[in-house]
PDB file of C-alpha atoms in Angstrom:
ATOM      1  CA  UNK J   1      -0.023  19.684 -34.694  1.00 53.00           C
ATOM      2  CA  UNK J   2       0.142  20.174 -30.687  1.00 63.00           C
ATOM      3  CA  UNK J   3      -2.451  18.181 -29.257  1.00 63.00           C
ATOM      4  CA  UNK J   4      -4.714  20.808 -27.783  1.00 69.00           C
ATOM      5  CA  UNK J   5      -4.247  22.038 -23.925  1.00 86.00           C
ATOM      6  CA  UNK J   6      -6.063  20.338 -21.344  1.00 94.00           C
ATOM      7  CA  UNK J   7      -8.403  21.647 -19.002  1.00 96.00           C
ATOM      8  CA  UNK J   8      -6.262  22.642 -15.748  1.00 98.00           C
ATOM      9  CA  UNK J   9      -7.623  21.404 -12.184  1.00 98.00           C
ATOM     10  CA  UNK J  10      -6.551  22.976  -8.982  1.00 99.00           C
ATOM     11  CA  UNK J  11      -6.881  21.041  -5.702  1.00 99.00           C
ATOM     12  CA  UNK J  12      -6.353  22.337  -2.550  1.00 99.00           C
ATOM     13  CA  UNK J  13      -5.354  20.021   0.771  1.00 97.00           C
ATOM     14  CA  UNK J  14      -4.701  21.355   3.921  1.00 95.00           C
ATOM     15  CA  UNK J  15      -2.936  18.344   4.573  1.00 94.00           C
ATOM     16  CA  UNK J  16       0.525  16.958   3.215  1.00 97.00           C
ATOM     17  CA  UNK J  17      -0.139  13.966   1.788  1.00 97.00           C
ATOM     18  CA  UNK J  18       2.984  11.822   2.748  1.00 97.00           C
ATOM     19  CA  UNK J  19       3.394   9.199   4.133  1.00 96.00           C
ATOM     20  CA  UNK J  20      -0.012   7.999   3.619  1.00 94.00           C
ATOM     21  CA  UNK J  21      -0.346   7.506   7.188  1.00 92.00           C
ATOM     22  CA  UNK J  22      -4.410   8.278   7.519  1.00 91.00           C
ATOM     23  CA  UNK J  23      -7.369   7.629   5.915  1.00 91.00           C
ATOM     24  CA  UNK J  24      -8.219  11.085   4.626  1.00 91.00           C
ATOM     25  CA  UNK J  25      -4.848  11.149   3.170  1.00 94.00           C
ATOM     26  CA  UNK J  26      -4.665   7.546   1.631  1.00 94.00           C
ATOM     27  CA  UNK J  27      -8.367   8.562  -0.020  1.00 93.00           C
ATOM     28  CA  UNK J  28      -7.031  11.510  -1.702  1.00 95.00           C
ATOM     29  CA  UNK J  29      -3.864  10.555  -2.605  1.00 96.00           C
ATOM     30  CA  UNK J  30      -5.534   7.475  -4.720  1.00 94.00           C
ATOM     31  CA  UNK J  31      -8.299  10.113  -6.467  1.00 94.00           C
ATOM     32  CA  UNK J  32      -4.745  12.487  -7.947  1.00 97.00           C
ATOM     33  CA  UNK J  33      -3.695   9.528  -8.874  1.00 96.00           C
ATOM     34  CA  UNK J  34      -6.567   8.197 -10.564  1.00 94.00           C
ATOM     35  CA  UNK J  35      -7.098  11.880 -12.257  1.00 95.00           C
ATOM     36  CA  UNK J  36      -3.118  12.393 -13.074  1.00 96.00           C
ATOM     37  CA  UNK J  37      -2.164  11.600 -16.743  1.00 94.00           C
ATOM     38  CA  UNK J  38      -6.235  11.819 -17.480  1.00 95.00           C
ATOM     39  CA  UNK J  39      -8.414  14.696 -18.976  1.00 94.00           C
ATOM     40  CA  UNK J  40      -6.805  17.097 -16.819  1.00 97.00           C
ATOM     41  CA  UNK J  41      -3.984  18.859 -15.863  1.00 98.00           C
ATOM     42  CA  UNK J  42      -3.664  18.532 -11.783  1.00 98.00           C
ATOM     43  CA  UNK J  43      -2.316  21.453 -10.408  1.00 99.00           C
ATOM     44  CA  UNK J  44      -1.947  20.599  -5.999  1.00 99.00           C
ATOM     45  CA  UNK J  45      -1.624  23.563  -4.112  1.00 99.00           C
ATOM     46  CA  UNK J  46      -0.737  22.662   0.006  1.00 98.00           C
ATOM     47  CA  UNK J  47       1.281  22.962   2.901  1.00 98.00           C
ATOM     48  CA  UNK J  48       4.381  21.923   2.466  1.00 98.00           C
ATOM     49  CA  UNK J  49       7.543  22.260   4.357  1.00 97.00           C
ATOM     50  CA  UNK J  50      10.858  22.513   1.948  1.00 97.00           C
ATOM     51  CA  UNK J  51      12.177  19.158   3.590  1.00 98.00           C
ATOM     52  CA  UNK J  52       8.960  17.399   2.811  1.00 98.00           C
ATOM     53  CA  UNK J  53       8.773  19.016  -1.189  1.00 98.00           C
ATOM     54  CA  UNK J  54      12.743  16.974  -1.451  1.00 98.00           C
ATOM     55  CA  UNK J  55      11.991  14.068   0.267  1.00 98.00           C
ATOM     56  CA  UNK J  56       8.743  12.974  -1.011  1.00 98.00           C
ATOM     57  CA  UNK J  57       9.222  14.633  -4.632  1.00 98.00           C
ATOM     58  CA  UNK J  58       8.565  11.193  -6.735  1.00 98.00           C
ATOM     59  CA  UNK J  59       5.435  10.866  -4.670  1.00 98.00           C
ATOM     60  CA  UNK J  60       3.823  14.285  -5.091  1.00 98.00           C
ATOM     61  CA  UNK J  61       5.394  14.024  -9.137  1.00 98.00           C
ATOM     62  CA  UNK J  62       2.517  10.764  -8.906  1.00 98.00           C
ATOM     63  CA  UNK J  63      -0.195  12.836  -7.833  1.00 98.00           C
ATOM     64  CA  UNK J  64      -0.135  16.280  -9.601  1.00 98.00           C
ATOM     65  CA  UNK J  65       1.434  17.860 -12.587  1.00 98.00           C
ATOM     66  CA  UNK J  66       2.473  20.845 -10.533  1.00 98.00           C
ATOM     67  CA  UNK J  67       2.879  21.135  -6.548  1.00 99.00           C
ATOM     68  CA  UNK J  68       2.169  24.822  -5.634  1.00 99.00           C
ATOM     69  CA  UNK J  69       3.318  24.878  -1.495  1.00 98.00           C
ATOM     70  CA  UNK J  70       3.217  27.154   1.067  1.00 98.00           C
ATOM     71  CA  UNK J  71       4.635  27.018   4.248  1.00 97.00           C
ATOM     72  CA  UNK J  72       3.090  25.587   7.432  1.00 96.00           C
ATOM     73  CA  UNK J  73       2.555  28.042  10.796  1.00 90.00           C
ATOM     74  CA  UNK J  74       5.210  27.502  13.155  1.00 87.00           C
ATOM     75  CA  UNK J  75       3.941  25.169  16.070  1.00 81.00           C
ATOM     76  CA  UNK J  76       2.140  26.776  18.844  1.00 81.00           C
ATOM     77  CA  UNK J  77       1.860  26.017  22.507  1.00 78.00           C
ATOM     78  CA  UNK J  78      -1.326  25.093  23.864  1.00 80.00           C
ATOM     79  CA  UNK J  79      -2.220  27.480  25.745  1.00 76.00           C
ATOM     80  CA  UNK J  80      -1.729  29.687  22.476  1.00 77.00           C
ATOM     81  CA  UNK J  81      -4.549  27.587  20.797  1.00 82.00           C
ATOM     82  CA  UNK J  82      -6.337  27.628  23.385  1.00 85.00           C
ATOM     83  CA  UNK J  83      -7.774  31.179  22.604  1.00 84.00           C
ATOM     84  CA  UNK J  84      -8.973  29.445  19.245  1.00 88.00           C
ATOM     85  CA  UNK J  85     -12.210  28.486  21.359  1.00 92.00           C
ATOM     86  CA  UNK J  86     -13.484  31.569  21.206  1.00 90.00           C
ATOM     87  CA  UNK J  87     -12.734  32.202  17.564  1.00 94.00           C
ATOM     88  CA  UNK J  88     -16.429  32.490  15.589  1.00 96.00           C
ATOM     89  CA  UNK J  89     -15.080  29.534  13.829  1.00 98.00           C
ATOM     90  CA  UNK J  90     -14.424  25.713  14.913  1.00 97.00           C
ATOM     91  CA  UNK J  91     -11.040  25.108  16.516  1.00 96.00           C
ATOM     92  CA  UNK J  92      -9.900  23.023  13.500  1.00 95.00           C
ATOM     93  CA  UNK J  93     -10.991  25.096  11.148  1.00 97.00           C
ATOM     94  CA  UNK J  94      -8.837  28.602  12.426  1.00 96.00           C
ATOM     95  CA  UNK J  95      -6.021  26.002  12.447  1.00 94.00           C
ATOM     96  CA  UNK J  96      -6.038  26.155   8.642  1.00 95.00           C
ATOM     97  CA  UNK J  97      -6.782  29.396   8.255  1.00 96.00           C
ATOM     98  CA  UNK J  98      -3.432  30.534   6.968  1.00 96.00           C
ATOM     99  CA  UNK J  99      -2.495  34.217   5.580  1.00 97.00           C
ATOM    100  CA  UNK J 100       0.233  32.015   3.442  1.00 98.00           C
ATOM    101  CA  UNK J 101      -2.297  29.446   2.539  1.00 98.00           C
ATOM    102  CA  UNK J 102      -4.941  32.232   1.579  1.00 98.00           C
ATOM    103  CA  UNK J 103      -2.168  33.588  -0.802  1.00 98.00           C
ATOM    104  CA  UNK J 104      -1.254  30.581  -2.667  1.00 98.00           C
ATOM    105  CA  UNK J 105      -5.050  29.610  -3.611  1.00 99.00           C
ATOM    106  CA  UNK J 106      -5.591  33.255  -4.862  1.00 98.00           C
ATOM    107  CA  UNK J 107      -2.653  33.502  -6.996  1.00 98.00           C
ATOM    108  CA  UNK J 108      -2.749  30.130  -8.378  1.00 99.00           C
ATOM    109  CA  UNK J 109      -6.941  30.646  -9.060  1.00 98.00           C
ATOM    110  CA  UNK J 110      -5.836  33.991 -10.556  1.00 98.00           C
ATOM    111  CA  UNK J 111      -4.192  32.004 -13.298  1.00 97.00           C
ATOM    112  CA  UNK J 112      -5.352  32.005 -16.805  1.00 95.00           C
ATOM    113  CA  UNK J 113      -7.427  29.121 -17.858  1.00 95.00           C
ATOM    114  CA  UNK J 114      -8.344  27.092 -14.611  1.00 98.00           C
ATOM    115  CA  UNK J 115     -11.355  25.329 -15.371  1.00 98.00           C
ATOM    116  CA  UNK J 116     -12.180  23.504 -11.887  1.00 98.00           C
ATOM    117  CA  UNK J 117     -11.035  23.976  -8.624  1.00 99.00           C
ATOM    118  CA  UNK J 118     -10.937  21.050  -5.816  1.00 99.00           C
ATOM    119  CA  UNK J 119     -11.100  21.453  -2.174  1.00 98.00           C
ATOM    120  CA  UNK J 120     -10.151  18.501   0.013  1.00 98.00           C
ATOM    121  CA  UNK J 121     -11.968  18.545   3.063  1.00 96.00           C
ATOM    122  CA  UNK J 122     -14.206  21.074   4.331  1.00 98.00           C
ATOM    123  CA  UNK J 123     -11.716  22.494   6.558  1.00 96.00           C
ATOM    124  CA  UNK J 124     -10.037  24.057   3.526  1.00 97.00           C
ATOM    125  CA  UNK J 125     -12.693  26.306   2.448  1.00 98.00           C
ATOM    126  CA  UNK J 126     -11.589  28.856   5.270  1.00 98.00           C
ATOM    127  CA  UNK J 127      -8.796  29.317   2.109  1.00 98.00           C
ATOM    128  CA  UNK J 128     -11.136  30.478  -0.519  1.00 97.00           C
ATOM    129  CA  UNK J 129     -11.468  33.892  -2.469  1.00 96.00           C
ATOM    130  CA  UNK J 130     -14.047  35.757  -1.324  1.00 93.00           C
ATOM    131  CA  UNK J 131     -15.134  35.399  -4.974  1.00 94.00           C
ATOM    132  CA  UNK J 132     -14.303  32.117  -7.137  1.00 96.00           C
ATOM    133  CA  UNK J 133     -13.411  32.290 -10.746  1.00 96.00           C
ATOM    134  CA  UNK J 134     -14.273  28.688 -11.932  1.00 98.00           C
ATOM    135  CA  UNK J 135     -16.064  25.867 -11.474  1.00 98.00           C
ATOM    136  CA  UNK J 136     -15.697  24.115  -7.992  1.00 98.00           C
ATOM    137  CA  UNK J 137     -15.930  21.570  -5.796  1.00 98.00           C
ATOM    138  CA  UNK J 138     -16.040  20.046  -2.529  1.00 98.00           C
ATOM    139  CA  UNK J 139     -14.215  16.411  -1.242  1.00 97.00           C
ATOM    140  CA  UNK J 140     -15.864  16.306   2.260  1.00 97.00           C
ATOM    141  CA  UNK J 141     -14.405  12.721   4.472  1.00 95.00           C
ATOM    142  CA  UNK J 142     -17.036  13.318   7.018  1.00 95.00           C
ATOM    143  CA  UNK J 143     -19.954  15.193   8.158  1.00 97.00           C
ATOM    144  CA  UNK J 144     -17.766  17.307  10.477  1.00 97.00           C
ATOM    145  CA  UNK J 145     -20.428  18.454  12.868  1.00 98.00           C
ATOM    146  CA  UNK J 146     -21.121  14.800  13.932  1.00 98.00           C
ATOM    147  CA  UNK J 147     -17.518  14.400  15.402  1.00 97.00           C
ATOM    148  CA  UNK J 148     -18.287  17.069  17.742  1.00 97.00           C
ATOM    149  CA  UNK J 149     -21.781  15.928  18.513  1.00 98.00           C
ATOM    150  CA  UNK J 150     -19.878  12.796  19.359  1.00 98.00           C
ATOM    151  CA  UNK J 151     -17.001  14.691  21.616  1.00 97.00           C
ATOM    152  CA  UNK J 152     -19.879  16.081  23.693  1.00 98.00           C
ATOM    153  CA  UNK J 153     -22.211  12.741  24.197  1.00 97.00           C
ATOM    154  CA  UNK J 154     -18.828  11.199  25.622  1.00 97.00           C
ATOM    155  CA  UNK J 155     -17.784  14.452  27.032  1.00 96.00           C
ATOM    156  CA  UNK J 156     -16.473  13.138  30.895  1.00 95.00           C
ATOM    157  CA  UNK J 157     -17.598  16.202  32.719  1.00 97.00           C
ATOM    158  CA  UNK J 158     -19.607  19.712  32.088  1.00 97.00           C
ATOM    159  CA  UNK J 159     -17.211  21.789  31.379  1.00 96.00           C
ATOM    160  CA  UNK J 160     -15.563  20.000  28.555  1.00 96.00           C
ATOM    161  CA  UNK J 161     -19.416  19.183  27.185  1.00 97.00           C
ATOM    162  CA  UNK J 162     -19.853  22.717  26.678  1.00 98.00           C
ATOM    163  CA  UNK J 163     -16.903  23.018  24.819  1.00 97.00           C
ATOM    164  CA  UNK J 164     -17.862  20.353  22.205  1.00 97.00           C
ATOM    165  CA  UNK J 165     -21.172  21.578  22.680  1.00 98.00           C
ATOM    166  CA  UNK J 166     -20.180  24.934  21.496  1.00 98.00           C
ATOM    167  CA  UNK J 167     -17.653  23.585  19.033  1.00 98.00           C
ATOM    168  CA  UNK J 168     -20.657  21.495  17.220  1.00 98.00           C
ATOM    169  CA  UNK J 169     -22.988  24.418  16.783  1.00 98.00           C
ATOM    170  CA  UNK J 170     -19.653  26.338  15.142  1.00 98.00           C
ATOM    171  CA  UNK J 171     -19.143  23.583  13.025  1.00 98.00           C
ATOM    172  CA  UNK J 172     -22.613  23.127  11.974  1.00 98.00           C
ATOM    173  CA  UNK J 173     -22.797  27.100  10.818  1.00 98.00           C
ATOM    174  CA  UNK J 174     -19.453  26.584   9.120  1.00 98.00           C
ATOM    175  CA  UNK J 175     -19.870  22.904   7.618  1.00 98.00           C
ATOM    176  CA  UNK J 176     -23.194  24.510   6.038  1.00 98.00           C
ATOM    177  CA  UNK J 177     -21.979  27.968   4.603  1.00 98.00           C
ATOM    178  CA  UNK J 178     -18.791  26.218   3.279  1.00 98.00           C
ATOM    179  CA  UNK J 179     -20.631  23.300   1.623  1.00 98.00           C
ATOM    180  CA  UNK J 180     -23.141  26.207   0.011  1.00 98.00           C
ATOM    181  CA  UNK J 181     -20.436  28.073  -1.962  1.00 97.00           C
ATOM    182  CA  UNK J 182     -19.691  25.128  -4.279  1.00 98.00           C
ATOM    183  CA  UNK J 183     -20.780  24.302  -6.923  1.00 98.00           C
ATOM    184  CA  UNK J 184     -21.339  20.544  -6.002  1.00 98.00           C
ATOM    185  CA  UNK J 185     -19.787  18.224  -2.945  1.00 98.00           C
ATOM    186  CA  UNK J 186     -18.288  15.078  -2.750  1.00 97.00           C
ATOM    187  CA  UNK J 187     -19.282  12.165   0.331  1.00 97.00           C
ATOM    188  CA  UNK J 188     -17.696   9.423   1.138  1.00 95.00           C
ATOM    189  CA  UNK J 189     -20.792   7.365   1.333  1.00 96.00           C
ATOM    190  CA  UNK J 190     -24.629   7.741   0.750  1.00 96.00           C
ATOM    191  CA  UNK J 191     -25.370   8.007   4.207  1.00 96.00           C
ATOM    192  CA  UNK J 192     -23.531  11.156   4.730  1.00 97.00           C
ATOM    193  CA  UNK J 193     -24.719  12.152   1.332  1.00 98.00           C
ATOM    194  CA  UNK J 194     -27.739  11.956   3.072  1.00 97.00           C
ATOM    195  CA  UNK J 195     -26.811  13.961   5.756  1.00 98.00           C
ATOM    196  CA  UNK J 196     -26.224  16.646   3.498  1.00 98.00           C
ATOM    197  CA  UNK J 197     -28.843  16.607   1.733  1.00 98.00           C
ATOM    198  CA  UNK J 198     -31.225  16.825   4.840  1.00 97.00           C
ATOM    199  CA  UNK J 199     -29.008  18.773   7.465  1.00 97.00           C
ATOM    200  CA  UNK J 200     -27.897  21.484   5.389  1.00 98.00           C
ATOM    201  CA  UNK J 201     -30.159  21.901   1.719  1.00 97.00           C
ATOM    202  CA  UNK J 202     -26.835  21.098  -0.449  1.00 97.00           C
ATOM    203  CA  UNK J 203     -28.593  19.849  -3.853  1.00 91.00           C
ATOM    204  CA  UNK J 204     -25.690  18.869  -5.843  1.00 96.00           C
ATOM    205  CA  UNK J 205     -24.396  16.255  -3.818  1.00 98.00           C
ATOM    206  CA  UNK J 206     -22.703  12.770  -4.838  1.00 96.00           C
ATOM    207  CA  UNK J 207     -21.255   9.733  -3.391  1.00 96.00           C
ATOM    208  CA  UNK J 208     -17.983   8.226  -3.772  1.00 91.00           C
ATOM    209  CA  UNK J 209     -17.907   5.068  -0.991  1.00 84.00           C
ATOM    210  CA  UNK J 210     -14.620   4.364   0.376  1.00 70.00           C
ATOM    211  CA  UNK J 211     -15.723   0.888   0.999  1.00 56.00           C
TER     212      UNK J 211
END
């Protein structure tokens, strides 16, 4: 007999993960690992230049049963992103707001049979399907609105402390409607479990410390 089909997880990062040169990415490439070979079948979708899928094949074959990529935006000059600041959403967040990106979560969630999908950090919510079809889930690395907070305190004259000022209050909108639409969220530590709890009404939130 065939030893019956396991459930299939999708997770989404807006990041590629190698090298494991940062924290966030380090964090999440250990959980695929953890997860890959387990109860489920790991299905990554990300950005993904097709130099980067060849040269770091082993490593996403350790992570992930299947890589589904799509490709990054070309680079933009910064007075092109400078516009972003007056996008309804934070700056970081219209970064990852991809058309491509869009596309490759809503085919792959379109799938038969996904039972779970993953998003790694809040950032990559701007990706989701107006509706989703499964269960699903939020890794958050931070509370997101606090960096900003922290931009404007150090902010070195009024001008740029408006701009984190502003970019804060965006974040705080987004970082709460995001974090709503799952179906439970991930911290990295109590405290910012905390956080969400408090800040933003998310019930359905756990800790997994980073130490």
């Amino acid at each position: 007999m065939n030893a019956p089909a396991r459930p299939r997880l999708v997770f989404v990062s807006p990041l590629f993960l190698f090298p494991n040169d940062a924290g966030g990415k380090i964090r999440t490439t250990n959980i695929l690992r953890g997860l890959k070979g387990g109860a489920f079948e790991i299905i990554l979708v990300g950005v993904a230049t097709a130099e980067q899928q060849v040269r770091w094949a082993t490593e996403l074959n350790s992570v992930c049963d299947e890589f589904v990529p799509w490709a990054p935006q070309p680079a933009r000059a910064k007075w092109q992103r400078a516009g972003d600041l007056l996008d309804a959403l934070p700056v970081n967040v219209v970064a990852d707001r991809t058309a491509a990106g869009r596309r490759a979560v809503r085919q792959v969630l379109a799938r038969p049979g996904i039972d779970l999908v993953v998003f790694d950090f809040v950032h990559s919510a701007v990706l989701c399907p107006d509706v989703l079809p499964c269960a699903s889930l939020c890794f958050t690395h931070n509370v997101e609105a606090e960096i900003f907070a922290r931009h404007a305190n150090l902010a070195s004259n009024l001008p740029r402390r408006l701009m984190w000022q502003s970019q804060h209050r965006k974040m705080v909108a987004y970082e709460r409607t995001a974090l709503r639409r799952f179906d439970a969220v991930i911290a990295v530590s109590e405290r910012d479990a905390a956080k969400f709890r408090a800040d933003y009404a998310i019930a359905d939130v756990a800790a997994i410390p980073t130490g």
